PDB file of C-alpha atoms in Angstrom:
ATOM      1  CA  ALA A   1     -14.043  24.357 -23.644  1.00 93.00           C
ATOM      2  CA  ASP A   2     -10.340  24.613 -22.863  1.00 95.00           C
ATOM      3  CA  THR A   3     -10.254  21.150 -21.297  1.00 94.00           C
ATOM      4  CA  ILE A   4     -11.960  19.664 -24.376  1.00 94.00           C
ATOM      5  CA  SER A   5      -9.449  21.433 -26.630  1.00 96.00           C
ATOM      6  CA  ARG A   6      -6.459  20.209 -24.622  1.00 96.00           C
ATOM      7  CA  TYR A   7      -7.757  16.626 -24.742  1.00 97.00           C
ATOM      8  CA  HIS A   8      -7.982  16.668 -28.538  1.00 97.00           C
ATOM      9  CA  ARG A   9      -4.574  18.316 -28.911  1.00 97.00           C
ATOM     10  CA  ILE A  10      -3.042  15.554 -26.761  1.00 97.00           C
ATOM     11  CA  LYS A  11      -4.611  13.066 -29.203  1.00 98.00           C
ATOM     12  CA  GLY A  12      -2.700  14.795 -31.990  1.00 98.00           C
ATOM     13  CA  GLU A  13      -5.773  16.302 -33.644  1.00 97.00           C
ATOM     14  CA  ASP A  14      -5.956  19.692 -35.349  1.00 97.00           C
ATOM     15  CA  VAL A  15      -7.763  22.049 -32.957  1.00 97.00           C
ATOM     16  CA  LEU A  16      -8.853  25.657 -33.314  1.00 97.00           C
ATOM     17  CA  GLN A  17     -10.346  27.067 -30.133  1.00 97.00           C
ATOM     18  CA  GLU A  18     -12.135  30.407 -30.337  1.00 96.00           C
ATOM     19  CA  HIS A  19     -13.014  32.828 -27.562  1.00 93.00           C
ATOM     20  CA  GLY A  20     -14.414  36.308 -27.894  1.00 93.00           C
ATOM     21  CA  ALA A  21     -16.226  39.326 -26.533  1.00 94.00           C
ATOM     22  CA  ASP A  22     -19.759  40.411 -27.481  1.00 93.00           C
ATOM     23  CA  GLN A  23     -19.293  44.160 -27.271  1.00 95.00           C
ATOM     24  CA  HIS A  24     -22.545  45.600 -28.569  1.00 95.00           C
ATOM     25  CA  GLY A  25     -25.962  46.092 -26.974  1.00 90.00           C
ATOM     26  CA  LEU A  26     -27.914  48.592 -24.928  1.00 88.00           C
ATOM     27  CA  LYS A  27     -26.366  47.527 -21.613  1.00 88.00           C
ATOM     28  CA  ASN A  28     -22.835  48.441 -22.675  1.00 93.00           C
ATOM     29  CA  TYR A  29     -23.971  51.685 -24.271  1.00 93.00           C
ATOM     30  CA  LYS A  30     -25.907  52.785 -21.161  1.00 92.00           C
ATOM     31  CA  THR A  31     -23.083  51.869 -18.771  1.00 93.00           C
ATOM     32  CA  ALA A  32     -20.497  53.758 -20.845  1.00 95.00           C
ATOM     33  CA  LEU A  33     -22.838  56.761 -20.909  1.00 94.00           C
ATOM     34  CA  GLU A  34     -23.238  56.668 -17.114  1.00 95.00           C
ATOM     35  CA  LEU A  35     -19.453  56.536 -16.693  1.00 96.00           C
ATOM     36  CA  GLY A  36     -18.928  59.375 -19.159  1.00 97.00           C
ATOM     37  CA  LYS A  37     -16.815  57.183 -21.431  1.00 97.00           C
ATOM     38  CA  ASP A  38     -16.725  56.592 -25.163  1.00 96.00           C
ATOM     39  CA  THR A  39     -18.483  53.239 -25.730  1.00 96.00           C
ATOM     40  CA  GLN A  40     -15.642  51.675 -27.725  1.00 97.00           C
ATOM     41  CA  THR A  41     -13.126  52.684 -25.054  1.00 97.00           C
ATOM     42  CA  PHE A  42     -15.345  51.223 -22.331  1.00 96.00           C
ATOM     43  CA  VAL A  43     -15.897  47.835 -24.016  1.00 96.00           C
ATOM     44  CA  ASP A  44     -12.207  47.551 -24.887  1.00 96.00           C
ATOM     45  CA  GLU A  45     -11.340  48.031 -21.194  1.00 96.00           C
ATOM     46  CA  ILE A  46     -13.777  45.251 -20.197  1.00 94.00           C
ATOM     47  CA  THR A  47     -12.457  42.990 -22.958  1.00 96.00           C
ATOM     48  CA  ALA A  48      -8.913  43.492 -21.645  1.00 95.00           C
ATOM     49  CA  ASP A  49     -10.112  42.175 -18.266  1.00 91.00           C
ATOM     50  CA  PHE A  50     -11.463  39.013 -19.926  1.00 90.00           C
ATOM     51  CA  ILE A  51      -8.118  38.469 -21.636  1.00 94.00           C
ATOM     52  CA  LYS A  52      -6.332  38.846 -18.275  1.00 94.00           C
ATOM     53  CA  ILE A  53      -8.546  36.078 -16.852  1.00 92.00           C
ATOM     54  CA  HIS A  54      -7.757  33.853 -19.846  1.00 93.00           C
ATOM     55  CA  GLN A  55      -4.058  34.368 -19.160  1.00 94.00           C
ATOM     56  CA  LEU A  56      -4.530  33.780 -15.423  1.00 96.00           C
ATOM     57  CA  LEU A  57      -6.265  30.432 -16.060  1.00 96.00           C
ATOM     58  CA  ASN A  58      -3.880  29.319 -18.839  1.00 96.00           C
ATOM     59  CA  ILE A  59      -6.695  29.190 -21.398  1.00 95.00           C
ATOM     60  CA  SER A  60      -5.117  27.860 -24.597  1.00 93.00           C
ATOM     61  CA  TYR A  61      -7.316  29.563 -27.183  1.00 92.00           C
ATOM     62  CA  ASP A  62      -6.089  30.084 -30.725  1.00 94.00           C
ATOM     63  CA  ARG A  63      -8.304  33.008 -31.769  1.00 94.00           C
ATOM     64  CA  PHE A  64     -10.043  35.873 -30.019  1.00 94.00           C
ATOM     65  CA  ILE A  65     -12.758  37.863 -31.785  1.00 95.00           C
ATOM     66  CA  ALA A  66     -14.232  41.170 -30.637  1.00 96.00           C
ATOM     67  CA  THR A  67     -17.604  41.896 -32.233  1.00 96.00           C
ATOM     68  CA  SER A  68     -16.703  45.549 -32.853  1.00 96.00           C
ATOM     69  CA  SER A  69     -13.845  44.489 -35.159  1.00 96.00           C
ATOM     70  CA  PRO A  70     -13.989  45.234 -38.921  1.00 96.00           C
ATOM     71  CA  GLU A  71     -13.732  41.498 -39.676  1.00 97.00           C
ATOM     72  CA  HIS A  72     -16.809  40.694 -37.620  1.00 97.00           C
ATOM     73  CA  LYS A  73     -18.776  43.636 -39.019  1.00 97.00           C
ATOM     74  CA  ARG A  74     -18.043  42.431 -42.561  1.00 97.00           C
ATOM     75  CA  SER A  75     -19.320  38.912 -41.828  1.00 98.00           C
ATOM     76  CA  ALA A  76     -22.402  40.116 -39.928  1.00 98.00           C
ATOM     77  CA  GLN A  77     -23.486  42.434 -42.738  1.00 98.00           C
ATOM     78  CA  TYR A  78     -22.894  39.665 -45.289  1.00 98.00           C
ATOM     79  CA  VAL A  79     -25.164  37.288 -43.316  1.00 98.00           C
ATOM     80  CA  TRP A  80     -27.824  40.012 -43.038  1.00 98.00           C
ATOM     81  CA  ARG A  81     -27.777  40.561 -46.795  1.00 98.00           C
ATOM     82  CA  GLN A  82     -28.079  36.814 -47.434  1.00 98.00           C
ATOM     83  CA  LEU A  83     -31.116  36.494 -45.160  1.00 98.00           C
ATOM     84  CA  ALA A  84     -32.676  39.647 -46.606  1.00 97.00           C
ATOM     85  CA  ALA A  85     -32.205  38.287 -50.140  1.00 97.00           C
ATOM     86  CA  ASN A  86     -34.084  35.140 -49.029  1.00 96.00           C
ATOM     87  CA  ARG A  87     -36.893  37.377 -47.696  1.00 97.00           C
ATOM     88  CA  ASP A  88     -36.176  36.099 -44.197  1.00 98.00           C
ATOM     89  CA  ILE A  89     -35.905  39.682 -42.913  1.00 98.00           C
ATOM     90  CA  TYR A  90     -38.762  42.179 -42.991  1.00 96.00           C
ATOM     91  CA  LYS A  91     -39.779  45.411 -41.225  1.00 94.00           C
ATOM     92  CA  LYS A  92     -42.780  45.985 -38.942  1.00 91.00           C
ATOM     93  CA  ASP A  93     -43.970  47.864 -35.863  1.00 87.00           C
ATOM     94  CA  TYR A  94     -43.118  46.123 -32.611  1.00 78.00           C
ATOM     95  CA  HIS A  95     -44.563  46.358 -29.141  1.00 76.00           C
ATOM     96  CA  GLY A  96     -43.045  44.267 -26.360  1.00 75.00           C
ATOM     97  CA  TRP A  97     -40.826  44.027 -23.305  1.00 82.00           C
ATOM     98  CA  TYR A  98     -37.062  44.170 -23.024  1.00 79.00           C
ATOM     99  CA  CYS A  99     -34.569  43.365 -20.252  1.00 82.00           C
ATOM    100  CA  VAL A 100     -31.419  45.434 -20.650  1.00 76.00           C
ATOM    101  CA  GLY A 101     -29.480  43.077 -18.331  1.00 76.00           C
ATOM    102  CA  CYS A 102     -30.370  40.011 -20.443  1.00 78.00           C
ATOM    103  CA  GLU A 103     -30.279  41.994 -23.710  1.00 74.00           C
ATOM    104  CA  THR A 104     -33.409  39.995 -24.594  1.00 77.00           C
ATOM    105  CA  PHE A 105     -36.988  40.674 -25.679  1.00 76.00           C
ATOM    106  CA  TYR A 106     -39.580  38.805 -23.585  1.00 78.00           C
ATOM    107  CA  PRO A 107     -43.148  37.793 -24.483  1.00 74.00           C
ATOM    108  CA  GLU A 108     -46.089  39.225 -22.530  1.00 76.00           C
ATOM    109  CA  ILE A 109     -46.738  35.876 -20.807  1.00 78.00           C
ATOM    110  CA  GLU A 110     -43.207  35.827 -19.314  1.00 80.00           C
ATOM    111  CA  VAL A 111     -43.517  39.425 -18.137  1.00 83.00           C
ATOM    112  CA  LYS A 112     -46.854  38.762 -16.410  1.00 83.00           C
ATOM    113  CA  LYS A 113     -45.566  35.527 -14.843  1.00 85.00           C
ATOM    114  CA  ASN A 114     -42.745  37.502 -13.200  1.00 86.00           C
ATOM    115  CA  ASN A 115     -44.886  40.516 -12.233  1.00 87.00           C
ATOM    116  CA  GLY A 116     -43.058  42.773 -14.668  1.00 87.00           C
ATOM    117  CA  VAL A 117     -39.627  42.186 -13.113  1.00 88.00           C
ATOM    118  CA  CYS A 118     -36.745  40.188 -14.616  1.00 87.00           C
ATOM    119  CA  PRO A 119     -35.992  37.366 -12.123  1.00 80.00           C
ATOM    120  CA  LEU A 120     -32.329  37.254 -13.140  1.00 76.00           C
ATOM    121  CA  HIS A 121     -31.582  40.961 -12.723  1.00 74.00           C
ATOM    122  CA  ASN A 122     -34.327  42.074 -10.318  1.00 80.00           C
ATOM    123  CA  GLN A 123     -35.146  45.066 -12.496  1.00 82.00           C
ATOM    124  CA  PRO A 124     -38.373  45.993 -14.326  1.00 87.00           C
ATOM    125  CA  PHE A 125     -38.790  44.978 -17.949  1.00 86.00           C
ATOM    126  CA  GLU A 126     -38.779  48.010 -20.233  1.00 83.00           C
ATOM    127  CA  GLU A 127     -41.840  48.470 -22.444  1.00 81.00           C
ATOM    128  CA  THR A 128     -40.705  48.989 -26.022  1.00 79.00           C
ATOM    129  CA  GLN A 129     -42.613  50.280 -29.018  1.00 80.00           C
ATOM    130  CA  GLU A 130     -40.703  50.881 -32.230  1.00 84.00           C
ATOM    131  CA  GLU A 131     -40.343  49.899 -35.885  1.00 89.00           C
ATOM    132  CA  ASN A 132     -37.803  47.097 -36.191  1.00 92.00           C
ATOM    133  CA  TYR A 133     -36.538  44.563 -38.676  1.00 96.00           C
ATOM    134  CA  PHE A 134     -37.674  40.999 -37.962  1.00 96.00           C
ATOM    135  CA  PHE A 135     -36.203  37.570 -38.772  1.00 97.00           C
ATOM    136  CA  ARG A 136     -38.619  34.839 -39.896  1.00 97.00           C
ATOM    137  CA  LEU A 137     -37.543  32.423 -37.178  1.00 97.00           C
ATOM    138  CA  SER A 138     -40.966  30.739 -37.337  1.00 96.00           C
ATOM    139  CA  ASN A 139     -40.120  29.307 -40.788  1.00 97.00           C
ATOM    140  CA  TYR A 140     -37.387  27.136 -39.307  1.00 98.00           C
ATOM    141  CA  THR A 141     -39.127  25.495 -36.330  1.00 97.00           C
ATOM    142  CA  GLN A 142     -39.516  22.039 -37.882  1.00 97.00           C
ATOM    143  CA  ALA A 143     -36.043  21.904 -39.446  1.00 98.00           C
ATOM    144  CA  ILE A 144     -34.399  22.788 -36.119  1.00 98.00           C
ATOM    145  CA  HIS A 145     -36.622  20.329 -34.221  1.00 98.00           C
ATOM    146  CA  ASP A 146     -35.630  17.514 -36.591  1.00 98.00           C
ATOM    147  CA  ALA A 147     -31.912  18.332 -36.309  1.00 98.00           C
ATOM    148  CA  ILE A 148     -31.961  18.355 -32.485  1.00 98.00           C
ATOM    149  CA  GLU A 149     -34.271  15.370 -32.056  1.00 98.00           C
ATOM    150  CA  SER A 150     -32.112  13.232 -34.370  1.00 98.00           C
ATOM    151  CA  ASP A 151     -28.867  14.442 -32.693  1.00 98.00           C
ATOM    152  CA  THR A 152     -27.634  15.816 -36.023  1.00 97.00           C
ATOM    153  CA  TYR A 153     -27.217  18.895 -33.850  1.00 98.00           C
ATOM    154  CA  LYS A 154     -26.573  17.182 -30.522  1.00 98.00           C
ATOM    155  CA  VAL A 155     -27.525  19.116 -27.396  1.00 98.00           C
ATOM    156  CA  THR A 156     -25.859  17.864 -24.193  1.00 97.00           C
ATOM    157  CA  PRO A 157     -26.969  17.091 -21.472  1.00 96.00           C
ATOM    158  CA  VAL A 158     -30.239  15.428 -22.493  1.00 97.00           C
ATOM    159  CA  SER A 159     -32.206  17.588 -20.001  1.00 96.00           C
ATOM    160  CA  ARG A 160     -31.297  20.660 -22.093  1.00 97.00           C
ATOM    161  CA  LYS A 161     -32.183  18.800 -25.279  1.00 98.00           C
ATOM    162  CA  ASN A 162     -35.637  18.073 -23.857  1.00 97.00           C
ATOM    163  CA  GLU A 163     -35.978  21.681 -22.708  1.00 97.00           C
ATOM    164  CA  ILE A 164     -35.389  23.127 -26.169  1.00 97.00           C
ATOM    165  CA  LEU A 165     -37.535  20.469 -27.847  1.00 98.00           C
ATOM    166  CA  GLN A 166     -40.446  21.579 -25.643  1.00 96.00           C
ATOM    167  CA  VAL A 167     -39.894  25.158 -26.809  1.00 94.00           C
ATOM    168  CA  LEU A 168     -39.843  24.002 -30.426  1.00 96.00           C
ATOM    169  CA  ASP A 169     -42.989  21.892 -29.935  1.00 95.00           C
ATOM    170  CA  SER A 170     -44.893  25.071 -29.083  1.00 92.00           C
ATOM    171  CA  GLY A 171     -43.518  26.806 -32.200  1.00 93.00           C
ATOM    172  CA  LEU A 172     -41.087  29.676 -32.652  1.00 94.00           C
ATOM    173  CA  ASP A 173     -42.122  33.293 -33.181  1.00 91.00           C
ATOM    174  CA  ASP A 174     -40.383  35.728 -35.496  1.00 94.00           C
ATOM    175  CA  ILE A 175     -37.905  37.893 -33.594  1.00 92.00           C
ATOM    176  CA  SER A 176     -36.808  41.508 -33.734  1.00 91.00           C
ATOM    177  CA  VAL A 177     -33.251  41.776 -35.061  1.00 95.00           C
ATOM    178  CA  SER A 178     -32.653  45.536 -35.079  1.00 95.00           C
ATOM    179  CA  ARG A 179     -32.910  48.642 -32.909  1.00 92.00           C
ATOM    180  CA  PRO A 180     -33.406  52.187 -34.204  1.00 93.00           C
ATOM    181  CA  LYS A 181     -30.316  54.353 -33.865  1.00 94.00           C
ATOM    182  CA  THR A 182     -32.392  56.989 -32.084  1.00 91.00           C
ATOM    183  CA  LYS A 183     -32.534  54.564 -29.123  1.00 89.00           C
ATOM    184  CA  LEU A 184     -29.242  52.736 -29.596  1.00 91.00           C
ATOM    185  CA  PRO A 185     -26.510  54.313 -31.734  1.00 93.00           C
ATOM    186  CA  TRP A 186     -23.964  51.660 -30.674  1.00 95.00           C
ATOM    187  CA  GLY A 187     -23.862  48.565 -32.890  1.00 96.00           C
ATOM    188  CA  ILE A 188     -23.344  47.227 -36.405  1.00 97.00           C
ATOM    189  CA  GLU A 189     -25.269  49.223 -38.978  1.00 97.00           C
ATOM    190  CA  VAL A 190     -28.011  47.417 -40.870  1.00 97.00           C
ATOM    191  CA  PRO A 191     -26.939  47.190 -44.543  1.00 96.00           C
ATOM    192  CA  ASP A 192     -28.700  49.785 -46.703  1.00 93.00           C
ATOM    193  CA  ASP A 193     -30.445  51.354 -43.695  1.00 96.00           C
ATOM    194  CA  PRO A 194     -28.197  53.639 -41.611  1.00 94.00           C
ATOM    195  CA  THR A 195     -31.116  54.404 -39.234  1.00 96.00           C
ATOM    196  CA  HIS A 196     -30.915  50.940 -37.621  1.00 97.00           C
ATOM    197  CA  VAL A 197     -28.279  48.803 -35.906  1.00 96.00           C
ATOM    198  CA  MET A 198     -28.383  45.027 -35.554  1.00 97.00           C
ATOM    199  CA  TYR A 199     -29.813  43.528 -32.377  1.00 92.00           C
ATOM    200  CA  VAL A 200     -26.889  42.400 -30.227  1.00 92.00           C
ATOM    201  CA  TRP A 201     -27.844  38.711 -30.261  1.00 91.00           C
ATOM    202  CA  PHE A 202     -28.137  38.655 -34.040  1.00 95.00           C
ATOM    203  CA  ASP A 203     -24.630  39.999 -34.565  1.00 96.00           C
ATOM    204  CA  ALA A 204     -23.057  38.209 -31.579  1.00 96.00           C
ATOM    205  CA  LEU A 205     -23.915  34.708 -32.790  1.00 97.00           C
ATOM    206  CA  ILE A 206     -22.131  35.341 -36.071  1.00 98.00           C
ATOM    207  CA  ASN A 207     -18.782  35.517 -34.206  1.00 97.00           C
ATOM    208  CA  TYR A 208     -18.453  31.742 -34.547  1.00 97.00           C
ATOM    209  CA  ILE A 209     -18.009  32.115 -38.312  1.00 98.00           C
ATOM    210  CA  SER A 210     -16.639  35.663 -38.531  1.00 97.00           C
ATOM    211  CA  VAL A 211     -13.583  34.477 -36.574  1.00 97.00           C
ATOM    212  CA  LEU A 212     -12.972  32.047 -39.464  1.00 97.00           C
ATOM    213  CA  GLY A 213     -13.273  34.767 -42.102  1.00 97.00           C
ATOM    214  CA  TYR A 214     -16.768  33.940 -43.367  1.00 97.00           C
ATOM    215  CA  PRO A 215     -17.711  33.822 -46.185  1.00 97.00           C
ATOM    216  CA  ASP A 216     -14.486  33.478 -48.162  1.00 96.00           C
ATOM    217  CA  GLY A 217     -11.730  32.843 -45.592  1.00 94.00           C
ATOM    218  CA  PRO A 218      -9.806  29.561 -46.019  1.00 95.00           C
ATOM    219  CA  ASP A 219     -10.235  28.749 -42.319  1.00 96.00           C
ATOM    220  CA  PHE A 220     -14.009  28.775 -42.712  1.00 97.00           C
ATOM    221  CA  ALA A 221     -13.846  26.022 -45.321  1.00 95.00           C
ATOM    222  CA  LYS A 222     -11.380  24.103 -43.125  1.00 96.00           C
ATOM    223  CA  TYR A 223     -12.976  24.369 -39.662  1.00 97.00           C
ATOM    224  CA  TRP A 224     -16.730  24.812 -40.125  1.00 98.00           C
ATOM    225  CA  PRO A 225     -18.966  23.224 -38.941  1.00 97.00           C
ATOM    226  CA  ALA A 226     -17.723  23.445 -35.362  1.00 97.00           C
ATOM    227  CA  ASP A 227     -17.306  20.119 -33.571  1.00 97.00           C
ATOM    228  CA  VAL A 228     -18.283  21.639 -30.210  1.00 97.00           C
ATOM    229  CA  GLN A 229     -19.777  24.879 -28.959  1.00 97.00           C
ATOM    230  CA  VAL A 230     -19.916  25.470 -25.193  1.00 96.00           C
ATOM    231  CA  ILE A 231     -22.493  27.792 -23.632  1.00 95.00           C
ATOM    232  CA  GLY A 232     -24.306  28.588 -20.387  1.00 92.00           C
ATOM    233  CA  LYS A 233     -27.903  27.458 -19.838  1.00 92.00           C
ATOM    234  CA  ASP A 234     -29.374  30.982 -19.961  1.00 89.00           C
ATOM    235  CA  ILE A 235     -28.519  31.359 -23.656  1.00 93.00           C
ATOM    236  CA  LEU A 236     -29.840  27.959 -24.790  1.00 96.00           C
ATOM    237  CA  ARG A 237     -32.640  29.427 -26.927  1.00 94.00           C
ATOM    238  CA  HIS A 238     -30.237  31.768 -28.695  1.00 95.00           C
ATOM    239  CA  HIS A 239     -27.918  28.884 -29.629  1.00 97.00           C
ATOM    240  CA  ALA A 240     -30.424  26.071 -30.174  1.00 98.00           C
ATOM    241  CA  ALA A 241     -33.128  28.063 -31.957  1.00 97.00           C
ATOM    242  CA  ILE A 242     -31.947  31.416 -33.373  1.00 97.00           C
ATOM    243  CA  TRP A 243     -28.415  30.390 -34.386  1.00 98.00           C
ATOM    244  CA  PRO A 244     -29.362  27.173 -36.226  1.00 98.00           C
ATOM    245  CA  ALA A 245     -32.163  29.038 -38.024  1.00 98.00           C
ATOM    246  CA  MET A 246     -29.687  31.666 -39.209  1.00 98.00           C
ATOM    247  CA  LEU A 247     -27.292  28.969 -40.425  1.00 98.00           C
ATOM    248  CA  ILE A 248     -30.017  27.073 -42.288  1.00 98.00           C
ATOM    249  CA  GLY A 249     -31.137  30.399 -43.770  1.00 98.00           C
ATOM    250  CA  ILE A 250     -27.676  31.034 -45.253  1.00 98.00           C
ATOM    251  CA  ASN A 251     -27.325  27.398 -46.351  1.00 98.00           C
ATOM    252  CA  GLN A 252     -24.542  26.460 -43.928  1.00 98.00           C
ATOM    253  CA  PRO A 253     -24.240  23.274 -41.828  1.00 98.00           C
ATOM    254  CA  LEU A 254     -25.055  23.296 -38.127  1.00 98.00           C
ATOM    255  CA  PRO A 255     -22.419  22.716 -35.429  1.00 98.00           C
ATOM    256  CA  LYS A 256     -22.140  19.058 -34.405  1.00 98.00           C
ATOM    257  CA  ASN A 257     -22.440  19.433 -30.622  1.00 98.00           C
ATOM    258  CA  LEU A 258     -23.772  22.040 -28.210  1.00 98.00           C
ATOM    259  CA  VAL A 259     -22.580  21.540 -24.627  1.00 97.00           C
ATOM    260  CA  VAL A 260     -24.750  23.440 -22.149  1.00 96.00           C
ATOM    261  CA  HIS A 261     -23.398  24.005 -18.652  1.00 91.00           C
ATOM    262  CA  GLY A 262     -25.167  25.347 -15.584  1.00 86.00           C
ATOM    263  CA  HIS A 263     -24.400  28.278 -13.316  1.00 82.00           C
ATOM    264  CA  VAL A 264     -22.481  28.579 -10.095  1.00 83.00           C
ATOM    265  CA  SER A 265     -25.071  30.277  -7.910  1.00 81.00           C
ATOM    266  CA  SER A 266     -24.560  32.964  -5.283  1.00 81.00           C
ATOM    267  CA  ASP A 267     -27.343  33.412  -2.706  1.00 79.00           C
ATOM    268  CA  GLY A 268     -29.499  31.187  -4.905  1.00 79.00           C
ATOM    269  CA  LYS A 269     -29.025  33.382  -7.988  1.00 78.00           C
ATOM    270  CA  LYS A 270     -26.804  33.249 -11.041  1.00 74.00           C
ATOM    271  CA  MET A 271     -23.554  35.147 -10.608  1.00 78.00           C
ATOM    272  CA  SER A 272     -23.968  38.252 -12.705  1.00 76.00           C
ATOM    273  CA  LYS A 273     -21.919  41.331 -13.469  1.00 72.00           C
ATOM    274  CA  THR A 274     -25.191  43.277 -13.443  1.00 72.00           C
ATOM    275  CA  LEU A 275     -26.154  42.072  -9.959  1.00 76.00           C
ATOM    276  CA  GLY A 276     -22.602  42.317  -8.640  1.00 80.00           C
ATOM    277  CA  ASN A 277     -22.852  39.005  -6.728  1.00 85.00           C
ATOM    278  CA  VAL A 278     -19.577  37.694  -8.129  1.00 86.00           C
ATOM    279  CA  ILE A 279     -16.382  36.090  -6.830  1.00 85.00           C
ATOM    280  CA  ASP A 280     -13.025  37.419  -7.982  1.00 87.00           C
ATOM    281  CA  PRO A 281     -11.123  34.608  -9.760  1.00 89.00           C
ATOM    282  CA  PHE A 282      -7.831  36.428  -9.181  1.00 93.00           C
ATOM    283  CA  GLU A 283      -8.298  36.105  -5.403  1.00 93.00           C
ATOM    284  CA  ILE A 284      -9.122  32.386  -5.665  1.00 93.00           C
ATOM    285  CA  VAL A 285      -6.128  31.636  -7.896  1.00 96.00           C
ATOM    286  CA  GLU A 286      -3.805  33.626  -5.638  1.00 96.00           C
ATOM    287  CA  LYS A 287      -4.906  31.475  -2.694  1.00 97.00           C
ATOM    288  CA  TYR A 288      -5.157  28.020  -4.343  1.00 97.00           C
ATOM    289  CA  GLY A 289      -3.303  28.198  -7.661  1.00 97.00           C
ATOM    290  CA  THR A 290      -4.459  27.949 -11.281  1.00 97.00           C
ATOM    291  CA  ASP A 291      -4.499  24.160 -11.581  1.00 96.00           C
ATOM    292  CA  ALA A 292      -6.511  23.723  -8.387  1.00 96.00           C
ATOM    293  CA  PHE A 293      -9.028  26.262  -9.687  1.00 94.00           C
ATOM    294  CA  ARG A 294      -9.332  24.468 -13.042  1.00 95.00           C
ATOM    295  CA  TYR A 295      -9.545  21.024 -11.450  1.00 94.00           C
ATOM    296  CA  TYR A 296     -12.241  22.079  -8.991  1.00 92.00           C
ATOM    297  CA  PHE A 297     -14.550  23.379 -11.697  1.00 88.00           C
ATOM    298  CA  MET A 298     -14.088  20.316 -13.902  1.00 90.00           C
ATOM    299  CA  ARG A 299     -14.362  17.760 -11.074  1.00 90.00           C
ATOM    300  CA  HIS A 300     -16.965  19.219  -8.753  1.00 87.00           C
ATOM    301  CA  ILE A 301     -19.123  21.419 -10.994  1.00 80.00           C
ATOM    302  CA  PRO A 302     -19.773  19.242 -14.071  1.00 69.00           C
ATOM    303  CA  SER A 303     -22.122  20.306 -16.853  1.00 72.00           C
TER     304      SER A 303
END
């Protein structure tokens, strides 16, 4: 993302590059609890580490948004109210499976295929039964399919485009977008229902427009839709199914490009904070320098 931004700045174009920290979710709440820390204090400490890495690697971002900020909360609740007014959000009993490491609900077929254990985090899926709010994602399957197939919303590389089109061909299911506060008190409160907080992936996606002051900030009118969003392959469905559905639901244009990169593996698995199989970038930069680090990842580990 930073390399793309630098290229367009060199061309003399107006660039606004956004980075951020998704601070909500069960994983952060549980970890803070285990450490005996206030959740906000804990996530702010982790966020400070991300900012140190940005500085270490000379990342030239213009904005940084934390999802616990008042600005983000305002935008997220506004989007919720818009979708609720369109009857895209409804309440029902839910029974399913959840991976705390992924912060994702999984269908029964995926759980059975993996013998009840998340392959990414090597931990059992948690059986969940609760009353949640749901988003009518199923209503948007065809509109999203048409946008991606026609490259109106261009997914790069083409292998990822084909992957998400296959998902869309089989149809999208409605998704849970809240958690009861009795199970997760950490998050953005659902408007008009203080007993629920928003599901982390519902609120996190909104950061792309909350950073621009949605709905009434002048930067939103100037910079949206985004020319490029850059993500990792494990969150393709969130960005190429849930996010475009939310945008269509609030009558906003889709981003123009979604660049999906792979993972640098460690022992054949994705590097993960949860698994602990990570490499310290500070050690690498100390040995080889920042520019060598940046060049290596762009030259030898392309998307």
